[in-house]
Amino acid sequence: MFDVIVLGGGAAGFYGAIHIAERNPKLKIAILERGKEVLTKVKVSGGGRCNVAHAEFDPREISKNYPRGERELVGPFHTYCSGDTMAFFEKRGIQLNIEADGRMFPATNSSQTIIDCFLQETDRLGIKVLKNSSIIGITSLDGNTAKGDYSWAIKTIRNTYQAKKILVATGSNPKIWELLRQMGHTIIAPVPSLFTFNIKDDRITGIQGVSTNANIQIIPSKVNNGKFKAALKKYSIQSSDLESEGPLLITHWGMSGPGILRLSAWGARILHELNYNFSIKINWLPAYHEEGLLRQLQQIKEIEGKKTILRTKAFDLPKRLWGSLVKAAQISDSDKWADISKIQLQNLAKQLTGSTFRVTGKSTFKEEFVTAGGVDLKEINFKTYESKIHPGLYFAGEVINVDAITGGFNFQNAWTGAYIAAQAIAKP
């Protein structure tokens, strides 16, 4: 018998258990983890460096990074946000460094630093960590809710445990979602979020590794125009949500980078609806539109007439990308500015400001896997993260229908939810 059982030995589970124990040291707490190792997602996050948070400290501004959960998280972020996360780790001797793009990493640049911190804290606080404890049943026991002794039975493949309160922090675990559904909760069907785009196109073949800032827009292709518009309406998505600007990385399989990942998060549901077959339009020079760039190209033609186009450093673009787009505009390596036609100039302006690429699938972003979906947010009290259906049942992390773009925001959702739930759970 435990006072509190935390389901899930990941980031949200450990963070919640630690805060519960600190708030109320008298409580007997256990973490149940289905695998033989804990904190496995923490280990691989941020390429093994662990992007623990983002240096955005305004609750309303940080909430804008959550395609699902933006409105609901404003209040919780007023209670616990990025600055509180920094303070938590610094109190335990872990310095977090802020990089130019706002991402925060431990100064050691190793996720093991975060893992060791959590394990040391659970050991110090007497929290039991029970591995190889896959959960196969969650049952509410007859209890007097007025007296606060509403109890739960948690059945694992090995044992059955009882608890007064439970914190569900199992991430995107389909088996737990099914158990919660059987208990009366609505589960929003999960679909992948944070993925890269698979593209086969001569313009990016052989130039993998090239990275540049670009404006990217998801657009309907000729074959799915009707389906695209229907999906926009179905999920109440604005066209502006399907446009982003940021670093774009050309890879062996297509395109990645923050600009692409932001689109994959905001477009998670509509892109799933389209079976990951759609088109994107890229402006490689976001400061220009097609007409303005064409005028700029005409000026370059007059001034640099004797130079070959391929060797002209006309814009701040990677050389290999410039060469590829010049070729796509039907301009040869030896063509000089003075020799090309008006149509060739127009082609070049179009390639630079409105290249269209067909996407024919997705790939998981590194080892990180984030889903859009989970417990319906309408069924959660965001002042406590308690279920509105079952008293004594709390949630934290990705088990609920909240997800974010890349950059430490998914972890911040875990820390915030776990902290707020912990304060409610630990109340005498």
Short mmCIF file of C-alpha atoms in Angstrom, two decimals:
data_model
loop_
_atom_site.label_atom_id
_atom_site.label_comp_id
_atom_site.label_asym_id
_atom_site.label_seq_id
_atom_site.Cartn_x
_atom_site.Cartn_y
_atom_site.Cartn_z
CA MET A 1 0.00 0.00 0.00
CA PHE A 2 1.33 3.38 -1.02
CA ASP A 3 0.03 6.87 -0.47
CA VAL A 4 0.94 7.78 -4.05
CA ILE A 5 1.83 5.67 -7.07
CA VAL A 6 3.33 7.36 -10.11
CA LEU A 7 2.73 5.48 -13.35
CA GLY A 8 5.71 5.97 -15.68
CA GLY A 9 9.41 6.33 -15.00
CA GLY A 10 10.05 9.18 -17.39
CA ALA A 11 10.65 12.91 -17.03
CA ALA A 12 7.18 13.87 -15.78
CA GLY A 13 6.95 10.86 -13.45
CA PHE A 14 10.26 11.49 -11.69
CA TYR A 15 9.71 15.25 -11.49
CA GLY A 16 6.27 14.74 -9.99
CA ALA A 17 7.43 12.13 -7.47
CA ILE A 18 10.30 14.34 -6.30
CA HIS A 19 8.03 17.35 -5.75
CA ILE A 20 5.40 15.26 -3.95
CA ALA A 21 8.04 13.90 -1.56
CA GLU A 22 9.53 17.34 -0.94
CA ARG A 23 6.13 18.89 -0.25
CA ASN A 24 5.03 16.06 2.04
CA PRO A 25 7.92 13.85 3.27
CA LYS A 26 5.52 11.60 5.20
CA LEU A 27 4.01 10.11 2.07
CA LYS A 28 4.98 6.67 0.86
CA ILE A 29 5.63 6.99 -2.89
CA ALA A 30 6.44 4.53 -5.67
CA ILE A 31 7.22 4.93 -9.36
CA LEU A 32 6.17 2.05 -11.62
CA GLU A 33 8.17 1.71 -14.84
CA ARG A 34 7.31 -0.92 -17.47
CA GLY A 35 10.86 -1.21 -18.84
CA LYS A 36 14.13 -2.36 -17.37
CA GLU A 37 15.50 1.19 -17.52
CA VAL A 38 14.03 4.53 -16.45
CA LEU A 39 14.28 7.94 -18.13
CA THR A 40 15.13 6.45 -21.53
CA LYS A 41 13.58 9.34 -23.45
CA VAL A 42 15.55 11.84 -21.36
CA LYS A 43 18.71 9.98 -22.32
CA VAL A 44 18.27 10.42 -26.08
CA SER A 45 16.69 13.88 -26.05
CA GLY A 46 18.56 16.73 -27.67
CA GLY A 47 20.96 14.31 -29.34
CA GLY A 48 22.01 12.98 -25.93
CA ARG A 49 22.53 16.47 -24.51
CA CYS A 50 18.99 16.87 -23.06
CA ASN A 51 17.27 20.10 -24.08
CA VAL A 52 15.58 20.55 -20.68
CA ALA A 53 13.80 23.86 -21.29
CA HIS A 54 13.62 27.03 -23.37
CA ALA A 55 14.58 30.55 -22.34
CA GLU A 56 11.11 32.01 -22.81
CA PHE A 57 9.84 33.27 -19.47
CA ASP A 58 6.56 34.93 -20.44
CA PRO A 59 3.64 32.50 -19.90
CA ARG A 60 1.62 33.76 -22.85
CA GLU A 61 4.58 33.77 -25.22
CA ILE A 62 5.79 30.28 -24.28
CA SER A 63 2.26 28.87 -24.65
CA LYS A 64 2.31 29.88 -28.34
CA ASN A 65 4.74 27.01 -28.97
CA TYR A 66 2.06 24.38 -28.26
CA PRO A 67 -0.16 23.47 -31.23
CA ARG A 68 -2.33 21.52 -28.78
CA GLY A 69 -2.62 23.02 -25.30
CA GLU A 70 -1.84 26.67 -26.03
CA ARG A 71 -4.95 28.04 -24.29
CA GLU A 72 -4.92 25.58 -21.39
CA LEU A 73 -1.24 26.09 -20.50
CA VAL A 74 -1.28 29.86 -19.96
CA GLY A 75 -2.55 29.48 -16.38
CA PRO A 76 -0.19 26.64 -15.41
CA PHE A 77 2.79 28.57 -16.85
CA HIS A 78 1.90 31.49 -14.58
CA THR A 79 2.36 29.04 -11.70
CA TYR A 80 5.47 27.22 -12.90
CA CYS A 81 7.56 28.11 -15.96
CA SER A 82 11.08 28.05 -17.40
CA GLY A 83 12.64 30.15 -14.64
CA ASP A 84 11.34 27.70 -12.04
CA THR A 85 12.83 24.82 -14.01
CA MET A 86 16.21 26.55 -14.01
CA ALA A 87 15.95 27.14 -10.27
CA PHE A 88 15.12 23.47 -9.64
CA PHE A 89 18.25 22.22 -11.37
CA GLU A 90 20.54 24.98 -10.10
CA LYS A 91 19.46 24.21 -6.53
CA ARG A 92 20.78 20.71 -7.16
CA GLY A 93 24.11 21.93 -8.54
CA ILE A 94 23.26 21.65 -12.24
CA GLN A 95 24.04 24.71 -14.32
CA LEU A 96 21.94 25.21 -17.43
CA ASN A 97 23.44 27.05 -20.38
CA ILE A 98 21.23 29.06 -22.75
CA GLU A 99 22.17 28.77 -26.43
CA ALA A 100 21.65 31.47 -29.06
CA ASP A 101 18.31 30.00 -30.16
CA GLY A 102 16.99 29.90 -26.58
CA ARG A 103 17.40 26.19 -25.92
CA MET A 104 18.72 25.23 -22.47
CA PHE A 105 21.14 22.36 -21.88
CA PRO A 106 23.08 21.20 -18.84
CA ALA A 107 26.57 22.72 -18.87
CA THR A 108 27.96 19.17 -19.09
CA ASN A 109 26.17 18.73 -22.44
CA SER A 110 25.14 15.28 -21.24
CA SER A 111 21.65 13.96 -20.52
CA GLN A 112 23.24 11.64 -17.95
CA THR A 113 23.61 14.69 -15.70
CA ILE A 114 19.81 15.06 -15.57
CA ILE A 115 19.27 11.32 -15.12
CA ASP A 116 21.78 11.15 -12.25
CA CYS A 117 20.07 14.12 -10.59
CA PHE A 118 16.67 12.43 -10.66
CA LEU A 119 18.02 9.09 -9.42
CA GLN A 120 19.92 10.76 -6.57
CA GLU A 121 16.81 12.70 -5.56
CA THR A 122 14.51 9.67 -5.54
CA ASP A 123 17.09 7.79 -3.47
CA ARG A 124 17.49 10.72 -1.05
CA LEU A 125 13.74 11.10 -0.62
CA GLY A 126 13.03 7.41 -0.19
CA ILE A 127 10.92 7.05 -3.33
CA LYS A 128 10.69 3.44 -4.51
CA VAL A 129 11.45 2.89 -8.21
CA LEU A 130 9.94 -0.40 -9.38
CA LYS A 131 11.14 -1.42 -12.85
CA ASN A 132 9.78 -4.18 -15.11
CA SER A 133 6.33 -3.28 -13.79
CA SER A 134 4.15 -3.13 -16.88
CA ILE A 135 0.65 -1.99 -15.91
CA ILE A 136 -2.27 -4.17 -17.02
CA GLY A 137 -5.08 -2.76 -14.87
CA ILE A 138 -6.19 0.40 -13.07
CA THR A 139 -9.21 -0.01 -10.80
CA SER A 140 -10.91 2.47 -8.52
CA LEU A 141 -11.74 0.89 -5.15
CA ASP A 142 -14.81 1.66 -3.08
CA GLY A 143 -13.79 4.60 -0.92
CA ASN A 144 -15.30 7.51 0.88
CA THR A 145 -14.35 10.48 -1.30
CA ALA A 146 -15.57 12.94 1.34
CA LYS A 147 -12.91 11.66 3.75
CA GLY A 148 -10.24 11.79 1.11
CA ASP A 149 -9.46 8.07 1.14
CA TYR A 150 -10.51 7.35 -2.44
CA SER A 151 -8.25 4.47 -3.39
CA TRP A 152 -6.84 2.74 -6.43
CA ALA A 153 -5.59 -0.73 -7.30
CA ILE A 154 -2.80 -0.89 -9.85
CA LYS A 155 -2.26 -4.31 -11.35
CA THR A 156 1.11 -5.03 -12.97
CA ILE A 157 2.43 -8.20 -14.61
CA ARG A 158 4.01 -9.07 -11.24
CA ASN A 159 1.96 -7.57 -8.41
CA THR A 160 -1.08 -5.56 -7.47
CA TYR A 161 -0.49 -2.31 -5.57
CA GLN A 162 -2.91 -0.01 -3.80
CA ALA A 163 -2.67 3.77 -3.51
CA LYS A 164 -4.72 6.70 -2.28
CA LYS A 165 -3.77 8.81 -5.28
CA ILE A 166 -2.12 8.12 -8.62
CA LEU A 167 -0.21 10.30 -11.06
CA VAL A 168 -0.33 9.04 -14.65
CA ALA A 169 2.83 10.07 -16.48
CA THR A 170 3.13 7.28 -19.02
CA GLY A 171 3.73 9.40 -22.12
CA SER A 172 2.32 8.10 -25.39
CA ASN A 173 1.63 4.57 -24.20
CA PRO A 174 -1.33 3.09 -26.15
CA LYS A 175 -2.06 0.45 -23.48
CA ILE A 176 -2.47 3.07 -20.74
CA TRP A 177 -4.63 5.23 -23.01
CA GLU A 178 -6.88 2.21 -23.55
CA LEU A 179 -7.15 1.61 -19.79
CA LEU A 180 -8.06 5.27 -19.27
CA ARG A 181 -10.63 5.05 -22.05
CA GLN A 182 -12.22 2.05 -20.32
CA MET A 183 -12.42 4.19 -17.17
CA GLY A 184 -14.50 6.78 -18.99
CA HIS A 185 -11.89 9.22 -20.27
CA THR A 186 -11.96 10.46 -23.85
CA ILE A 187 -8.72 9.74 -25.69
CA ILE A 188 -7.90 11.91 -28.70
CA ALA A 189 -6.44 9.48 -31.25
CA PRO A 190 -2.64 9.91 -31.31
CA VAL A 191 -0.80 10.85 -34.49
CA PRO A 192 2.92 11.59 -34.94
CA SER A 193 4.24 15.09 -34.36
CA LEU A 194 7.82 16.37 -34.85
CA PHE A 195 8.90 14.55 -37.98
CA THR A 196 10.96 15.33 -41.06
CA PHE A 197 9.71 15.40 -44.65
CA ASN A 198 10.64 12.77 -47.24
CA ILE A 199 11.30 14.44 -50.61
CA LYS A 200 12.89 13.15 -53.81
CA ASP A 201 13.82 16.05 -56.06
CA ASP A 202 16.79 16.78 -58.33
CA ARG A 203 17.17 20.23 -56.80
CA ILE A 204 18.23 18.79 -53.44
CA THR A 205 19.93 15.59 -54.62
CA GLY A 206 23.61 15.58 -53.72
CA ILE A 207 23.53 18.70 -51.54
CA GLN A 208 22.65 17.07 -48.20
CA GLY A 209 24.04 18.94 -45.22
CA VAL A 210 23.16 22.34 -46.66
CA SER A 211 21.31 24.52 -44.15
CA THR A 212 19.76 27.95 -44.61
CA ASN A 213 16.98 30.13 -43.26
CA ALA A 214 13.79 29.83 -45.30
CA ASN A 215 10.07 30.46 -45.30
CA ILE A 216 8.14 27.20 -45.72
CA GLN A 217 4.45 26.82 -46.43
CA ILE A 218 2.32 23.67 -46.65
CA ILE A 219 0.07 23.87 -49.71
CA PRO A 220 -2.42 21.48 -51.31
CA SER A 221 -1.27 19.49 -54.30
CA LYS A 222 -3.53 19.13 -57.34
CA VAL A 223 -4.62 15.64 -56.31
CA ASN A 224 -5.63 16.46 -52.73
CA ASN A 225 -6.95 20.02 -52.91
CA GLY A 226 -10.45 19.06 -51.74
CA LYS A 227 -9.18 16.79 -48.98
CA PHE A 228 -6.77 19.51 -47.84
CA LYS A 229 -9.52 22.13 -47.50
CA ALA A 230 -11.80 19.66 -45.71
CA ALA A 231 -9.05 18.82 -43.20
CA LEU A 232 -8.39 22.51 -42.53
CA LYS A 233 -12.06 22.96 -41.65
CA LYS A 234 -12.27 19.72 -39.65
CA TYR A 235 -9.39 20.63 -37.33
CA SER A 236 -10.05 24.40 -37.28
CA ILE A 237 -6.58 25.07 -38.69
CA GLN A 238 -5.76 28.41 -40.28
CA SER A 239 -3.56 28.52 -43.37
CA SER A 240 -1.21 30.80 -41.40
CA ASP A 241 -0.60 27.91 -38.96
CA LEU A 242 0.85 25.93 -41.87
CA GLU A 243 3.60 28.43 -42.60
CA SER A 244 6.88 28.88 -40.76
CA GLU A 245 10.23 30.57 -41.08
CA GLY A 246 13.44 29.11 -39.71
CA PRO A 247 16.52 27.02 -40.43
CA LEU A 248 15.93 24.33 -43.05
CA LEU A 249 18.33 21.39 -43.39
CA ILE A 250 18.61 19.32 -46.57
CA THR A 251 19.12 15.65 -45.73
CA HIS A 252 19.62 12.34 -47.56
CA TRP A 253 15.88 11.65 -47.38
CA GLY A 254 14.51 15.17 -47.83
CA MET A 255 14.25 18.11 -45.45
CA SER A 256 14.55 18.68 -41.70
CA GLY A 257 15.56 21.49 -39.34
CA PRO A 258 13.52 23.72 -36.98
CA GLY A 259 11.51 25.30 -39.80
CA ILE A 260 10.30 21.90 -41.00
CA LEU A 261 9.75 20.50 -37.49
CA ARG A 262 7.59 23.48 -36.53
CA LEU A 263 5.36 22.72 -39.52
CA SER A 264 5.20 19.03 -38.65
CA ALA A 265 3.92 19.92 -35.17
CA TRP A 266 1.31 22.47 -36.24
CA GLY A 267 0.22 20.33 -39.18
CA ALA A 268 0.33 16.99 -37.33
CA ARG A 269 -3.35 16.15 -37.72
CA ILE A 270 -3.95 17.50 -41.21
CA LEU A 271 -0.77 15.85 -42.56
CA HIS A 272 -1.87 12.53 -41.06
CA GLU A 273 -5.23 13.03 -42.77
CA LEU A 274 -3.37 13.54 -46.08
CA ASN A 275 -1.37 10.35 -45.47
CA TYR A 276 1.80 12.50 -45.56
CA ASN A 277 1.38 13.25 -49.26
CA PHE A 278 1.32 17.00 -49.80
CA SER A 279 3.35 19.88 -51.22
CA ILE A 280 5.45 22.63 -49.68
CA LYS A 281 6.39 25.99 -51.12
CA ILE A 282 9.76 27.41 -50.08
CA ASN A 283 11.04 30.96 -50.25
CA TRP A 284 14.80 30.61 -49.88
CA LEU A 285 15.12 34.39 -49.50
CA PRO A 286 12.34 35.36 -47.02
CA ALA A 287 13.23 39.06 -47.25
CA TYR A 288 12.04 39.10 -50.88
CA HIS A 289 8.86 38.39 -52.80
CA GLU A 290 9.01 37.25 -56.43
CA GLU A 291 8.44 40.64 -58.08
CA GLY A 292 10.91 42.45 -55.84
CA LEU A 293 13.55 39.78 -56.40
CA LEU A 294 13.05 39.93 -60.16
CA ARG A 295 13.81 43.68 -60.08
CA GLN A 296 16.93 42.91 -58.00
CA LEU A 297 18.04 40.27 -60.52
CA GLN A 298 17.57 42.72 -63.39
CA GLN A 299 19.84 45.21 -61.61
CA ILE A 300 22.47 42.52 -61.07
CA LYS A 301 22.22 41.63 -64.78
CA GLU A 302 23.02 45.24 -65.71
CA ILE A 303 25.90 45.64 -63.23
CA GLU A 304 27.51 42.18 -63.34
CA GLY A 305 26.88 41.40 -67.02
CA LYS A 306 30.30 39.85 -67.69
CA LYS A 307 30.23 37.47 -64.70
CA THR A 308 28.86 33.94 -64.84
CA ILE A 309 25.68 33.56 -62.82
CA LEU A 310 26.87 30.41 -61.10
CA ARG A 311 29.95 32.14 -59.64
CA THR A 312 28.19 35.33 -58.58
CA LYS A 313 27.61 35.67 -54.84
CA ALA A 314 24.39 37.57 -55.38
CA PHE A 315 22.62 36.56 -52.17
CA ASP A 316 23.43 35.07 -48.80
CA LEU A 317 22.74 31.50 -49.83
CA PRO A 318 24.89 28.36 -49.53
CA LYS A 319 26.90 27.96 -52.74
CA ARG A 320 25.62 24.44 -53.48
CA LEU A 321 22.00 25.49 -53.07
CA TRP A 322 22.49 28.55 -55.29
CA GLY A 323 24.04 26.33 -57.99
CA SER A 324 21.17 23.87 -57.79
CA LEU A 325 18.50 26.57 -58.09
CA VAL A 326 20.35 28.25 -60.97
CA LYS A 327 20.38 24.93 -62.81
CA ALA A 328 16.67 24.42 -62.07
CA ALA A 329 16.00 27.80 -63.72
CA GLN A 330 17.43 26.38 -66.98
CA ILE A 331 20.66 28.39 -66.67
CA SER A 332 23.91 26.65 -67.53
CA ASP A 333 27.20 26.82 -65.59
CA SER A 334 28.77 29.03 -68.27
CA ASP A 335 25.89 31.47 -68.78
CA LYS A 336 26.74 35.09 -68.01
CA TRP A 337 24.27 37.60 -66.62
CA ALA A 338 24.33 39.62 -69.88
CA ASP A 339 23.36 36.57 -71.93
CA ILE A 340 20.30 35.22 -70.15
CA SER A 341 16.75 35.96 -71.23
CA LYS A 342 13.91 37.60 -69.35
CA ILE A 343 12.22 34.18 -69.02
CA GLN A 344 15.36 32.70 -67.43
CA LEU A 345 15.45 35.60 -64.94
CA GLN A 346 11.79 34.99 -64.13
CA ASN A 347 12.49 31.28 -63.67
CA LEU A 348 15.34 32.08 -61.27
CA ALA A 349 13.19 34.50 -59.25
CA LYS A 350 10.48 31.84 -59.02
CA GLN A 351 12.95 29.14 -57.88
CA LEU A 352 14.41 31.43 -55.23
CA THR A 353 11.11 32.68 -53.80
CA GLY A 354 8.59 29.94 -54.60
CA SER A 355 10.14 26.52 -55.12
CA THR A 356 7.48 23.82 -54.84
CA PHE A 357 8.41 20.35 -53.57
CA ARG A 358 6.27 17.22 -53.29
CA VAL A 359 6.43 15.45 -49.91
CA THR A 360 5.83 11.69 -50.07
CA GLY A 361 6.22 10.56 -46.47
CA LYS A 362 7.83 11.30 -43.12
CA SER A 363 10.72 10.15 -40.94
CA THR A 364 11.05 10.26 -37.15
CA PHE A 365 13.18 13.16 -35.92
CA LYS A 366 16.33 11.51 -34.52
CA GLU A 367 15.39 9.16 -31.65
CA GLU A 368 12.79 11.57 -30.36
CA PHE A 369 9.15 10.64 -30.85
CA VAL A 370 6.35 13.01 -29.92
CA THR A 371 2.66 12.47 -30.51
CA ALA A 372 -0.34 14.73 -30.87
CA GLY A 373 -3.15 13.08 -28.92
CA GLY A 374 -4.00 11.71 -25.49
CA VAL A 375 -6.45 12.47 -22.70
CA ASP A 376 -8.94 15.12 -23.78
CA LEU A 377 -8.02 18.45 -22.19
CA LYS A 378 -11.68 19.18 -21.38
CA GLU A 379 -11.55 16.36 -18.81
CA ILE A 380 -8.64 17.83 -16.81
CA ASN A 381 -8.66 20.55 -14.15
CA PHE A 382 -5.58 22.60 -15.09
CA LYS A 383 -5.37 24.20 -11.64
CA THR A 384 -4.44 20.79 -10.21
CA TYR A 385 -4.04 18.47 -13.24
CA GLU A 386 -6.65 16.22 -11.62
CA SER A 387 -9.17 14.23 -13.62
CA LYS A 388 -12.63 15.79 -13.70
CA ILE A 389 -14.04 12.26 -13.91
CA HIS A 390 -12.09 10.44 -11.15
CA PRO A 391 -10.98 12.23 -7.95
CA GLY A 392 -7.50 11.17 -6.92
CA LEU A 393 -6.36 10.58 -10.51
CA TYR A 394 -3.82 13.09 -11.87
CA PHE A 395 -1.95 13.53 -15.15
CA ALA A 396 1.38 15.00 -16.28
CA GLY A 397 3.37 15.06 -19.49
CA GLU A 398 2.57 13.66 -22.88
CA VAL A 399 -0.22 11.35 -21.70
CA ILE A 400 -2.56 14.33 -22.17
CA ASN A 401 -3.35 15.95 -25.52
CA VAL A 402 -0.54 18.53 -25.32
CA ASP A 403 2.50 18.66 -27.58
CA ALA A 404 4.97 21.31 -28.68
CA ILE A 405 7.47 22.24 -31.32
CA THR A 406 11.09 21.27 -30.77
CA GLY A 407 13.29 23.37 -28.47
CA GLY A 408 12.67 22.18 -24.90
CA PHE A 409 8.96 22.98 -24.85
CA ASN A 410 7.75 19.38 -24.49
CA PHE A 411 9.92 18.99 -21.41
CA GLN A 412 8.55 22.24 -19.97
CA ASN A 413 5.03 20.85 -20.33
CA ALA A 414 6.20 17.80 -18.36
CA TRP A 415 7.87 19.85 -15.59
CA THR A 416 4.94 22.26 -15.23
CA GLY A 417 2.22 19.61 -15.15
CA ALA A 418 4.19 17.37 -12.79
CA TYR A 419 4.90 20.23 -10.39
CA ILE A 420 1.28 21.45 -10.23
CA ALA A 421 -0.09 17.92 -9.86
CA ALA A 422 2.48 17.24 -7.12
CA GLN A 423 1.37 20.25 -5.09
CA ALA A 424 -2.25 19.06 -5.21
CA ILE A 425 -1.39 15.41 -4.49
CA ALA A 426 0.86 16.25 -1.55
CA LYS A 427 -1.72 18.32 0.32
CA PRO A 428 -2.49 16.66 3.69
#
